[in-house]
Amino acid sequence: MGDYGMEDYKNRVDVVLSQVNTIEKKVREVEQFYLNTSKKQANSSKGGSASKDKDKDKERQVTQAKKQQQDATSKETAASKRMQELIRQFGKILNQITQHKWAWPFMEPVDVKGLGLNDYYEIIEKPMDFSTIKKQMEAKDDSGYRHVREICADVRLVFKNAMKYNDEKNDFHVMARTLLAKFEEKWLQFLPKVAEEEKRREEEEADVQLSMQLAQEATYAKMAREISTELFEADIHLEDLREQLVQRCRKMSTEEKRQLGTALTRLSTDDLSGALEIVAMSNPGFVANAEEVDLDIDAQSESTLWRLKFFVKDALQAQGKPAASMGGNNNDNNENNINNSKRKREACDAVTKTAKKKSKKVAS
């Protein structure tokens, strides 16, 4: 294989390795999603297994997930309109309170400077009055109230501030306490409407969360199918590159075969098993047993011999053992080869994995 051919071959290997790295990232992403999903299901599960009816219902929901996701925005808009209607109805209660003859002290912000209330801001953390409440109720931007309970809290704050700053015998304290009692009575009558809307919102939000989850599951299921296709294509490319390489290799000499046989005895148990899997790839009847090896080097095909040589050489280098006895240029351990050691090791692993797949198919 000439310099130009070798460079082209290396580039193609780089492309495949890049594809493998991309696939690995996708696999980790899919695994993480389903890991998180299983944790959520475990935390929310009350025991027992899902029935077939539930599985069918889930499949039906998956197909409807996209439509449900589109409906989420319209549901949120409708909920906002219903809340605005509740706020409008609450305004009637507010009008009844502010029209009371004792409401006048609470209509505008307290004139702290004019009344000489120097300690007011030390005692009252958040001043509140009905004019401020009314402005926020009428606001059209994000500064407005989003929930009727927020208005209720501010109305209570108006009266509680007055009761906190003035002692119990003070007229303002008495007026505030009286109006607060009237407000709480009207609020209790209004509360069932609020509770009903909150329950409805909670159910709708749960539906939206479910539809989002199902849409995500559909997305990651599609990604998993795509990964399977990409893995198949990458495996085909690797096999094609592997065949091109061994076809271009020269015939191995008798001395090289002897050196290869010797090198095989220096492998670790795991690496020896990998080498035997390479042999089994082109010899379906061969039994790959690392504990007792009876391998006839001369009976192996040229492609098997060269695959073994590449694998054994890298395996010995990974073990920190010299590979010079494998034959070839003694400069193989130069800086460039060291930098490429990991890539070469990955290629050998790919050979082994492919061999295992094929041997399993033959045995089945």
mmCIF file of C-alpha atoms in Angstrom:
data_model
loop_
_atom_site.group_PDB
_atom_site.id
_atom_site.type_symbol
_atom_site.label_atom_id
_atom_site.label_comp_id
_atom_site.label_asym_id
_atom_site.label_seq_id
_atom_site.Cartn_x
_atom_site.Cartn_y
_atom_site.Cartn_z
ATOM 1 C CA MET A 1 0.000 0.000 0.000
ATOM 2 C CA GLY A 2 1.679 3.232 -1.194
ATOM 3 C CA ASP A 3 2.057 6.434 0.851
ATOM 4 C CA TYR A 4 -0.936 8.014 -0.854
ATOM 5 C CA GLY A 5 -3.041 4.885 -0.358
ATOM 6 C CA MET A 6 -1.999 4.610 3.287
ATOM 7 C CA GLU A 7 -2.858 8.266 3.933
ATOM 8 C CA ASP A 8 -6.277 7.789 2.354
ATOM 9 C CA TYR A 9 -6.780 4.659 4.438
ATOM 10 C CA LYS A 10 -5.874 6.504 7.660
ATOM 11 C CA ASN A 11 -8.296 9.293 6.784
ATOM 12 C CA ARG A 12 -11.082 6.788 6.293
ATOM 13 C CA VAL A 13 -10.267 5.168 9.643
ATOM 14 C CA ASP A 14 -10.400 8.632 11.257
ATOM 15 C CA VAL A 15 -13.845 9.194 9.757
ATOM 16 C CA VAL A 16 -15.131 5.905 11.159
ATOM 17 C CA LEU A 17 -13.651 6.603 14.599
ATOM 18 C CA SER A 18 -15.256 10.047 14.550
ATOM 19 C CA GLN A 19 -18.596 8.425 13.732
ATOM 20 C CA VAL A 20 -18.106 6.004 16.616
ATOM 21 C CA ASN A 21 -17.395 8.881 19.022
ATOM 22 C CA THR A 22 -20.575 10.643 17.908
ATOM 23 C CA ILE A 23 -22.575 7.443 18.359
ATOM 24 C CA GLU A 24 -21.134 6.967 21.855
ATOM 25 C CA LYS A 25 -22.282 10.467 22.864
ATOM 26 C CA LYS A 26 -25.789 9.735 21.588
ATOM 27 C CA VAL A 27 -25.851 6.430 23.445
ATOM 28 C CA ARG A 28 -24.861 8.143 26.708
ATOM 29 C CA GLU A 29 -27.571 10.756 26.172
ATOM 30 C CA VAL A 30 -30.250 8.115 25.580
ATOM 31 C CA GLU A 31 -29.037 6.045 28.549
ATOM 32 C CA GLN A 32 -29.125 9.095 30.828
ATOM 33 C CA PHE A 33 -32.663 9.964 29.739
ATOM 34 C CA TYR A 34 -34.020 6.483 30.453
ATOM 35 C CA LEU A 35 -32.039 6.299 33.705
ATOM 36 C CA ASN A 36 -33.654 9.527 34.915
ATOM 37 C CA THR A 37 -37.059 8.334 33.698
ATOM 38 C CA SER A 38 -36.761 5.036 35.580
ATOM 39 C CA LYS A 39 -35.769 6.899 38.755
ATOM 40 C CA LYS A 40 -38.817 9.161 38.504
ATOM 41 C CA GLN A 41 -41.083 6.178 37.916
ATOM 42 C CA ALA A 42 -39.541 4.348 40.888
ATOM 43 C CA ASN A 43 -40.106 7.334 43.155
ATOM 44 C CA SER A 44 -43.727 7.770 42.077
ATOM 45 C CA SER A 45 -44.616 4.063 41.853
ATOM 46 C CA LYS A 46 -46.860 2.561 44.520
ATOM 47 C CA GLY A 47 -45.945 -1.012 43.665
ATOM 48 C CA GLY A 48 -47.309 -3.598 41.226
ATOM 49 C CA SER A 49 -46.771 -3.983 37.487
ATOM 50 C CA ALA A 50 -48.517 -2.138 34.682
ATOM 51 C CA SER A 51 -51.308 -3.979 32.962
ATOM 52 C CA LYS A 52 -51.492 -4.586 29.217
ATOM 53 C CA ASP A 53 -54.281 -2.048 29.047
ATOM 54 C CA LYS A 54 -51.976 0.582 30.541
ATOM 55 C CA ASP A 55 -49.246 -0.309 28.053
ATOM 56 C CA LYS A 56 -51.711 0.088 25.169
ATOM 57 C CA ASP A 57 -52.909 3.354 26.648
ATOM 58 C CA LYS A 58 -49.320 4.585 26.863
ATOM 59 C CA GLU A 59 -48.714 3.711 23.225
ATOM 60 C CA ARG A 60 -51.835 5.628 22.284
ATOM 61 C CA GLN A 61 -50.653 8.611 24.319
ATOM 62 C CA VAL A 62 -47.265 8.544 22.611
ATOM 63 C CA THR A 63 -48.918 8.910 19.221
ATOM 64 C CA GLN A 64 -50.934 11.832 20.542
ATOM 65 C CA ALA A 65 -47.985 13.458 22.337
ATOM 66 C CA LYS A 66 -47.306 16.052 19.653
ATOM 67 C CA LYS A 67 -50.916 17.171 19.566
ATOM 68 C CA GLN A 68 -51.033 17.344 23.371
ATOM 69 C CA GLN A 69 -47.874 19.446 23.359
ATOM 70 C CA GLN A 70 -49.514 21.910 20.985
ATOM 71 C CA ASP A 71 -52.584 22.041 23.209
ATOM 72 C CA ALA A 72 -50.440 22.938 26.245
ATOM 73 C CA THR A 73 -50.080 26.572 25.198
ATOM 74 C CA SER A 74 -53.791 27.007 24.557
ATOM 75 C CA LYS A 75 -54.599 25.401 27.941
ATOM 76 C CA GLU A 76 -52.249 27.795 29.690
ATOM 77 C CA THR A 77 -53.882 30.747 27.939
ATOM 78 C CA ALA A 78 -57.344 29.527 28.927
ATOM 79 C CA ALA A 79 -56.241 29.073 32.539
ATOM 80 C CA SER A 80 -54.868 32.625 32.580
ATOM 81 C CA LYS A 81 -58.213 33.959 31.324
ATOM 82 C CA ARG A 82 -60.111 32.036 33.999
ATOM 83 C CA MET A 83 -57.833 33.465 36.669
ATOM 84 C CA GLN A 84 -58.397 36.975 35.354
ATOM 85 C CA GLU A 85 -62.130 36.356 35.698
ATOM 86 C CA LEU A 86 -61.615 35.302 39.317
ATOM 87 C CA ILE A 87 -59.604 38.463 39.910
ATOM 88 C CA ARG A 88 -62.450 40.508 38.411
ATOM 89 C CA GLN A 89 -64.944 38.820 40.755
ATOM 90 C CA PHE A 90 -62.605 39.376 43.678
ATOM 91 C CA GLY A 91 -62.632 43.064 42.772
ATOM 92 C CA LYS A 92 -66.268 43.203 43.898
ATOM 93 C CA ILE A 93 -65.234 42.089 47.392
ATOM 94 C CA LEU A 94 -62.469 44.668 47.368
ATOM 95 C CA ASN A 95 -64.939 47.413 46.435
ATOM 96 C CA GLN A 96 -67.193 46.437 49.316
ATOM 97 C CA ILE A 97 -64.295 46.720 51.767
ATOM 98 C CA THR A 98 -62.934 49.999 50.389
ATOM 99 C CA GLN A 99 -66.393 51.600 50.435
ATOM 100 C CA HIS A 100 -66.707 51.036 54.170
ATOM 101 C CA LYS A 101 -66.702 54.245 56.239
ATOM 102 C CA TRP A 102 -63.542 53.150 58.056
ATOM 103 C CA ALA A 103 -61.538 52.336 54.915
ATOM 104 C CA TRP A 104 -60.302 55.880 54.226
ATOM 105 C CA PRO A 105 -56.996 55.607 56.213
ATOM 106 C CA PHE A 106 -55.929 52.660 54.059
ATOM 107 C CA MET A 107 -56.722 54.010 50.593
ATOM 108 C CA GLU A 108 -53.356 55.724 49.962
ATOM 109 C CA PRO A 109 -49.777 55.084 51.111
ATOM 110 C CA VAL A 110 -49.021 56.239 54.649
ATOM 111 C CA ASP A 111 -47.648 59.813 54.674
ATOM 112 C CA VAL A 112 -44.631 58.905 56.748
ATOM 113 C CA LYS A 113 -42.867 62.277 56.512
ATOM 114 C CA GLY A 114 -46.011 64.392 56.858
ATOM 115 C CA LEU A 115 -47.090 62.542 59.979
ATOM 116 C CA GLY A 116 -43.572 62.411 61.396
ATOM 117 C CA LEU A 117 -43.535 58.632 61.667
ATOM 118 C CA ASN A 118 -39.752 58.325 61.842
ATOM 119 C CA ASP A 119 -39.767 54.706 62.968
ATOM 120 C CA TYR A 120 -42.385 53.497 60.461
ATOM 121 C CA TYR A 121 -39.984 51.763 58.058
ATOM 122 C CA GLU A 122 -38.160 50.149 60.976
ATOM 123 C CA ILE A 123 -41.380 48.457 62.085
ATOM 124 C CA ILE A 124 -43.133 47.900 58.744
ATOM 125 C CA GLU A 125 -41.078 45.860 56.258
ATOM 126 C CA LYS A 126 -43.477 46.103 53.310
ATOM 127 C CA PRO A 127 -45.951 49.047 53.235
ATOM 128 C CA MET A 128 -49.211 48.379 51.385
ATOM 129 C CA ASP A 129 -52.406 50.321 50.566
ATOM 130 C CA PHE A 130 -55.486 49.889 48.386
ATOM 131 C CA SER A 131 -54.395 52.330 45.662
ATOM 132 C CA THR A 132 -51.242 50.233 45.126
ATOM 133 C CA ILE A 133 -53.333 47.065 45.018
ATOM 134 C CA LYS A 134 -55.709 48.595 42.479
ATOM 135 C CA LYS A 135 -52.854 49.698 40.197
ATOM 136 C CA GLN A 136 -51.337 46.231 40.250
ATOM 137 C CA MET A 137 -54.728 44.657 39.504
ATOM 138 C CA GLU A 138 -55.131 46.887 36.450
ATOM 139 C CA ALA A 139 -51.539 46.384 35.193
ATOM 140 C CA LYS A 140 -51.308 44.793 31.748
ATOM 141 C CA ASP A 141 -47.648 43.755 31.943
ATOM 142 C CA ASP A 142 -45.854 41.173 34.081
ATOM 143 C CA SER A 143 -46.030 43.446 37.134
ATOM 144 C CA GLY A 144 -49.740 42.583 37.538
ATOM 145 C CA TYR A 145 -51.164 39.913 39.807
ATOM 146 C CA ARG A 146 -51.045 36.404 38.395
ATOM 147 C CA HIS A 147 -53.169 34.764 41.079
ATOM 148 C CA VAL A 148 -56.081 35.986 43.194
ATOM 149 C CA ARG A 149 -54.323 34.709 46.341
ATOM 150 C CA GLU A 150 -51.596 37.320 45.760
ATOM 151 C CA ILE A 151 -54.223 40.071 46.033
ATOM 152 C CA CYS A 152 -55.683 38.455 49.112
ATOM 153 C CA ALA A 153 -52.232 38.463 50.759
ATOM 154 C CA ASP A 154 -51.766 42.192 50.015
ATOM 155 C CA VAL A 155 -55.229 43.090 51.386
ATOM 156 C CA ARG A 156 -54.356 41.314 54.622
ATOM 157 C CA LEU A 157 -51.025 43.118 54.674
ATOM 158 C CA VAL A 158 -52.764 46.515 54.546
ATOM 159 C CA PHE A 159 -54.655 45.806 57.761
ATOM 160 C CA LYS A 160 -51.909 43.859 59.525
ATOM 161 C CA ASN A 161 -49.425 46.693 58.981
ATOM 162 C CA ALA A 162 -51.826 49.126 60.675
ATOM 163 C CA MET A 163 -52.394 46.702 63.539
ATOM 164 C CA LYS A 164 -48.684 46.112 63.937
ATOM 165 C CA TYR A 165 -47.694 49.796 63.994
ATOM 166 C CA ASN A 166 -50.554 51.002 66.230
ATOM 167 C CA ASP A 167 -51.386 49.597 69.667
ATOM 168 C CA GLU A 168 -54.675 47.790 70.295
ATOM 169 C CA LYS A 169 -56.472 50.825 71.746
ATOM 170 C CA ASN A 170 -55.544 53.059 68.814
ATOM 171 C CA ASP A 171 -58.412 53.920 66.447
ATOM 172 C CA PHE A 172 -56.464 52.839 63.388
ATOM 173 C CA HIS A 173 -55.745 49.459 64.992
ATOM 174 C CA VAL A 174 -59.466 48.969 65.778
ATOM 175 C CA MET A 175 -60.542 50.047 62.284
ATOM 176 C CA ALA A 176 -58.015 47.708 60.641
ATOM 177 C CA ARG A 177 -59.015 44.746 62.828
ATOM 178 C CA THR A 178 -62.715 45.289 62.061
ATOM 179 C CA LEU A 179 -62.202 45.544 58.305
ATOM 180 C CA LEU A 180 -59.894 42.532 58.294
ATOM 181 C CA ALA A 181 -62.593 40.421 59.963
ATOM 182 C CA LYS A 182 -65.154 41.528 57.349
ATOM 183 C CA PHE A 183 -62.702 40.722 54.554
ATOM 184 C CA GLU A 184 -61.919 37.241 55.910
ATOM 185 C CA GLU A 185 -65.643 36.469 56.066
ATOM 186 C CA LYS A 186 -66.133 37.405 52.399
ATOM 187 C CA TRP A 187 -62.930 35.588 51.406
ATOM 188 C CA LEU A 188 -64.182 32.332 52.952
ATOM 189 C CA GLN A 189 -67.311 32.592 50.807
ATOM 190 C CA PHE A 190 -65.190 33.186 47.707
ATOM 191 C CA LEU A 191 -62.573 30.497 48.504
ATOM 192 C CA PRO A 192 -64.407 27.459 46.966
ATOM 193 C CA LYS A 193 -64.175 29.087 43.512
ATOM 194 C CA VAL A 194 -60.441 29.593 44.009
ATOM 195 C CA ALA A 195 -59.926 26.006 45.195
ATOM 196 C CA GLU A 196 -61.856 24.643 42.207
ATOM 197 C CA GLU A 197 -59.707 26.610 39.764
ATOM 198 C CA GLU A 198 -56.494 25.528 41.510
ATOM 199 C CA LYS A 199 -57.529 21.879 41.312
ATOM 200 C CA ARG A 200 -58.299 22.259 37.620
ATOM 201 C CA ARG A 201 -54.945 23.938 37.008
ATOM 202 C CA GLU A 202 -53.118 21.190 38.853
ATOM 203 C CA GLU A 203 -54.791 18.503 36.732
ATOM 204 C CA GLU A 204 -54.030 20.376 33.503
ATOM 205 C CA GLU A 205 -50.399 20.882 34.479
ATOM 206 C CA ALA A 206 -50.097 17.162 35.237
ATOM 207 C CA ASP A 207 -51.490 16.398 31.775
ATOM 208 C CA VAL A 208 -49.013 18.790 30.178
ATOM 209 C CA GLN A 209 -46.107 17.188 32.063
ATOM 210 C CA LEU A 210 -47.247 13.745 30.924
ATOM 211 C CA SER A 211 -47.536 14.825 27.299
ATOM 212 C CA MET A 212 -44.057 16.388 27.446
ATOM 213 C CA GLN A 213 -42.636 13.195 28.945
ATOM 214 C CA LEU A 214 -44.265 11.052 26.274
ATOM 215 C CA ALA A 215 -43.012 13.379 23.535
ATOM 216 C CA GLN A 216 -39.478 13.063 24.947
ATOM 217 C CA GLU A 217 -39.789 9.277 25.077
ATOM 218 C CA ALA A 218 -40.854 9.230 21.434
ATOM 219 C CA THR A 219 -37.883 11.438 20.515
ATOM 220 C CA TYR A 220 -35.347 9.255 22.334
ATOM 221 C CA ALA A 221 -36.909 6.056 20.984
ATOM 222 C CA LYS A 222 -36.390 7.453 17.480
ATOM 223 C CA MET A 223 -32.808 8.389 18.395
ATOM 224 C CA ALA A 224 -32.190 4.829 19.625
ATOM 225 C CA ARG A 225 -33.386 3.437 16.289
ATOM 226 C CA GLU A 226 -31.114 5.871 14.433
ATOM 227 C CA ILE A 227 -28.160 4.827 16.602
ATOM 228 C CA SER A 228 -28.783 1.188 15.694
ATOM 229 C CA THR A 229 -28.675 2.086 11.997
ATOM 230 C CA GLU A 230 -25.514 4.166 12.441
ATOM 231 C CA LEU A 231 -23.804 1.337 14.316
ATOM 232 C CA PHE A 232 -24.656 -1.067 11.500
ATOM 233 C CA GLU A 233 -23.227 1.338 8.904
ATOM 234 C CA ALA A 234 -20.059 1.920 10.954
ATOM 235 C CA ASP A 235 -19.579 -1.835 11.310
ATOM 236 C CA ILE A 236 -19.854 -2.235 7.528
ATOM 237 C CA HIS A 237 -17.258 0.498 6.992
ATOM 238 C CA LEU A 238 -14.884 -1.099 9.499
ATOM 239 C CA GLU A 239 -15.254 -4.492 7.861
ATOM 240 C CA ASP A 240 -14.575 -2.945 4.439
ATOM 241 C CA LEU A 241 -11.450 -1.175 5.718
ATOM 242 C CA ARG A 242 -10.283 -4.334 7.438
ATOM 243 C CA GLU A 243 -10.643 -6.402 4.281
ATOM 244 C CA GLN A 244 -8.809 -3.781 2.207
ATOM 245 C CA LEU A 245 -5.937 -3.825 4.669
ATOM 246 C CA VAL A 246 -5.448 -7.583 4.810
ATOM 247 C CA GLN A 247 -5.813 -7.945 1.040
ATOM 248 C CA ARG A 248 -2.908 -5.537 0.510
ATOM 249 C CA CYS A 249 -0.640 -7.319 2.974
ATOM 250 C CA ARG A 250 2.222 -9.378 1.550
ATOM 251 C CA LYS A 251 2.559 -13.102 2.279
ATOM 252 C CA MET A 252 3.924 -13.711 5.765
ATOM 253 C CA SER A 253 7.313 -15.414 5.878
ATOM 254 C CA THR A 254 8.088 -18.592 7.844
ATOM 255 C CA GLU A 255 10.207 -16.594 10.309
ATOM 256 C CA GLU A 256 7.392 -14.083 10.862
ATOM 257 C CA LYS A 257 4.981 -16.932 11.530
ATOM 258 C CA ARG A 258 7.413 -18.357 14.098
ATOM 259 C CA GLN A 259 7.739 -14.963 15.776
ATOM 260 C CA LEU A 260 3.953 -14.590 15.815
ATOM 261 C CA GLY A 261 3.554 -17.986 17.487
ATOM 262 C CA THR A 262 6.105 -17.010 20.126
ATOM 263 C CA ALA A 263 4.440 -13.648 20.692
ATOM 264 C CA LEU A 264 1.063 -15.305 21.270
ATOM 265 C CA THR A 265 2.512 -17.107 24.303
ATOM 266 C CA ARG A 266 3.430 -13.743 25.859
ATOM 267 C CA LEU A 267 -0.130 -12.383 25.827
ATOM 268 C CA SER A 268 -2.226 -11.969 28.931
ATOM 269 C CA THR A 269 -5.212 -14.296 29.357
ATOM 270 C CA ASP A 270 -7.687 -11.645 28.209
ATOM 271 C CA ASP A 271 -5.618 -10.658 25.173
ATOM 272 C CA LEU A 272 -5.089 -14.298 24.252
ATOM 273 C CA SER A 273 -8.851 -14.800 24.269
ATOM 274 C CA GLY A 274 -9.169 -11.821 21.913
ATOM 275 C CA ALA A 275 -6.562 -13.304 19.575
ATOM 276 C CA LEU A 276 -8.340 -16.642 19.526
ATOM 277 C CA GLU A 277 -11.611 -14.905 18.652
ATOM 278 C CA ILE A 278 -9.849 -13.513 15.563
ATOM 279 C CA VAL A 279 -8.885 -17.043 14.578
ATOM 280 C CA ALA A 280 -12.454 -18.233 15.177
ATOM 281 C CA MET A 281 -13.767 -15.532 12.852
ATOM 282 C CA SER A 282 -12.421 -17.305 9.768
ATOM 283 C CA ASN A 283 -12.581 -20.787 11.325
ATOM 284 C CA PRO A 284 -16.136 -21.370 12.621
ATOM 285 C CA GLY A 285 -15.247 -24.820 13.956
ATOM 286 C CA PHE A 286 -12.332 -23.499 16.040
ATOM 287 C CA VAL A 287 -12.916 -23.583 19.818
ATOM 288 C CA ALA A 288 -11.527 -20.386 21.399
ATOM 289 C CA ASN A 289 -10.308 -21.570 24.808
ATOM 290 C CA ALA A 290 -7.505 -19.536 26.359
ATOM 291 C CA GLU A 291 -6.739 -22.255 28.952
ATOM 292 C CA GLU A 292 -5.707 -24.856 26.394
ATOM 293 C CA VAL A 293 -4.579 -23.629 22.975
ATOM 294 C CA ASP A 294 -3.734 -25.869 20.013
ATOM 295 C CA LEU A 295 -3.235 -23.452 17.144
ATOM 296 C CA ASP A 296 -1.613 -24.407 13.847
ATOM 297 C CA ILE A 297 -0.108 -21.139 12.564
ATOM 298 C CA ASP A 298 0.679 -22.601 9.136
ATOM 299 C CA ALA A 299 -2.966 -23.577 8.632
ATOM 300 C CA GLN A 300 -4.238 -20.011 9.024
ATOM 301 C CA SER A 301 -5.168 -17.781 6.098
ATOM 302 C CA GLU A 302 -3.027 -14.754 5.274
ATOM 303 C CA SER A 303 -5.761 -12.355 6.403
ATOM 304 C CA THR A 304 -6.016 -14.132 9.760
ATOM 305 C CA LEU A 305 -2.239 -14.097 10.231
ATOM 306 C CA TRP A 306 -1.953 -10.365 9.588
ATOM 307 C CA ARG A 307 -4.926 -9.606 11.791
ATOM 308 C CA LEU A 308 -3.277 -11.604 14.547
ATOM 309 C CA LYS A 309 -0.002 -9.771 14.044
ATOM 310 C CA PHE A 310 -1.644 -6.334 14.321
ATOM 311 C CA PHE A 311 -3.589 -7.423 17.383
ATOM 312 C CA VAL A 312 -0.655 -9.111 19.173
ATOM 313 C CA LYS A 313 1.705 -6.221 18.469
ATOM 314 C CA ASP A 314 -0.674 -3.683 19.992
ATOM 315 C CA ALA A 315 -1.512 -5.974 22.905
ATOM 316 C CA LEU A 316 2.174 -6.393 23.816
ATOM 317 C CA GLN A 317 2.768 -2.655 23.575
ATOM 318 C CA ALA A 318 -0.221 -2.044 25.848
ATOM 319 C CA GLN A 319 1.294 -4.506 28.348
ATOM 320 C CA GLY A 320 4.576 -2.590 28.212
ATOM 321 C CA LYS A 321 6.410 -5.459 26.564
ATOM 322 C CA PRO A 322 8.764 -4.909 23.587
ATOM 323 C CA ALA A 323 7.242 -5.823 20.243
ATOM 324 C CA ALA A 324 10.449 -5.715 18.195
ATOM 325 C CA SER A 325 10.521 -9.500 17.942
ATOM 326 C CA MET A 326 7.323 -9.332 15.893
ATOM 327 C CA GLY A 327 9.428 -8.296 12.937
ATOM 328 C CA GLY A 328 9.271 -5.198 10.773
ATOM 329 C CA ASN A 329 10.893 -1.790 11.313
ATOM 330 C CA ASN A 330 12.368 -1.264 14.806
ATOM 331 C CA ASN A 331 11.252 2.362 14.615
ATOM 332 C CA ASP A 332 7.662 1.273 15.193
ATOM 333 C CA ASN A 333 7.877 2.604 18.729
ATOM 334 C CA ASN A 334 8.608 6.142 17.622
ATOM 335 C CA GLU A 335 6.576 9.104 18.851
ATOM 336 C CA ASN A 336 4.046 8.929 16.005
ATOM 337 C CA ASN A 337 3.167 5.281 16.757
ATOM 338 C CA ILE A 338 2.885 6.006 20.458
ATOM 339 C CA ASN A 339 0.422 8.808 19.744
ATOM 340 C CA ASN A 340 -1.611 6.429 17.573
ATOM 341 C CA SER A 341 -1.527 3.545 20.091
ATOM 342 C CA LYS A 342 -4.998 4.217 21.429
ATOM 343 C CA ARG A 343 -6.510 4.337 17.931
ATOM 344 C CA LYS A 344 -4.817 1.120 16.903
ATOM 345 C CA ARG A 345 -5.973 -0.530 20.097
ATOM 346 C CA GLU A 346 -9.547 0.509 19.338
ATOM 347 C CA ALA A 347 -9.227 -1.037 15.873
ATOM 348 C CA CYS A 348 -8.083 -4.333 17.402
ATOM 349 C CA ASP A 349 -10.968 -4.249 19.859
ATOM 350 C CA ALA A 350 -13.304 -3.702 16.931
ATOM 351 C CA VAL A 351 -11.862 -6.802 15.241
ATOM 352 C CA THR A 352 -12.450 -8.860 18.379
ATOM 353 C CA LYS A 353 -15.998 -7.595 18.900
ATOM 354 C CA THR A 354 -16.884 -8.305 15.272
ATOM 355 C CA ALA A 355 -15.436 -11.775 15.590
ATOM 356 C CA LYS A 356 -17.523 -12.478 18.702
ATOM 357 C CA LYS A 357 -20.669 -11.374 16.917
ATOM 358 C CA LYS A 358 -19.974 -13.642 13.960
ATOM 359 C CA SER A 359 -19.033 -16.629 16.137
ATOM 360 C CA LYS A 360 -22.281 -16.271 18.079
ATOM 361 C CA LYS A 361 -24.279 -16.232 14.827
ATOM 362 C CA VAL A 362 -22.560 -19.432 13.690
ATOM 363 C CA ALA A 363 -23.251 -21.141 17.036
ATOM 364 C CA SER A 364 -26.941 -20.133 17.047
#
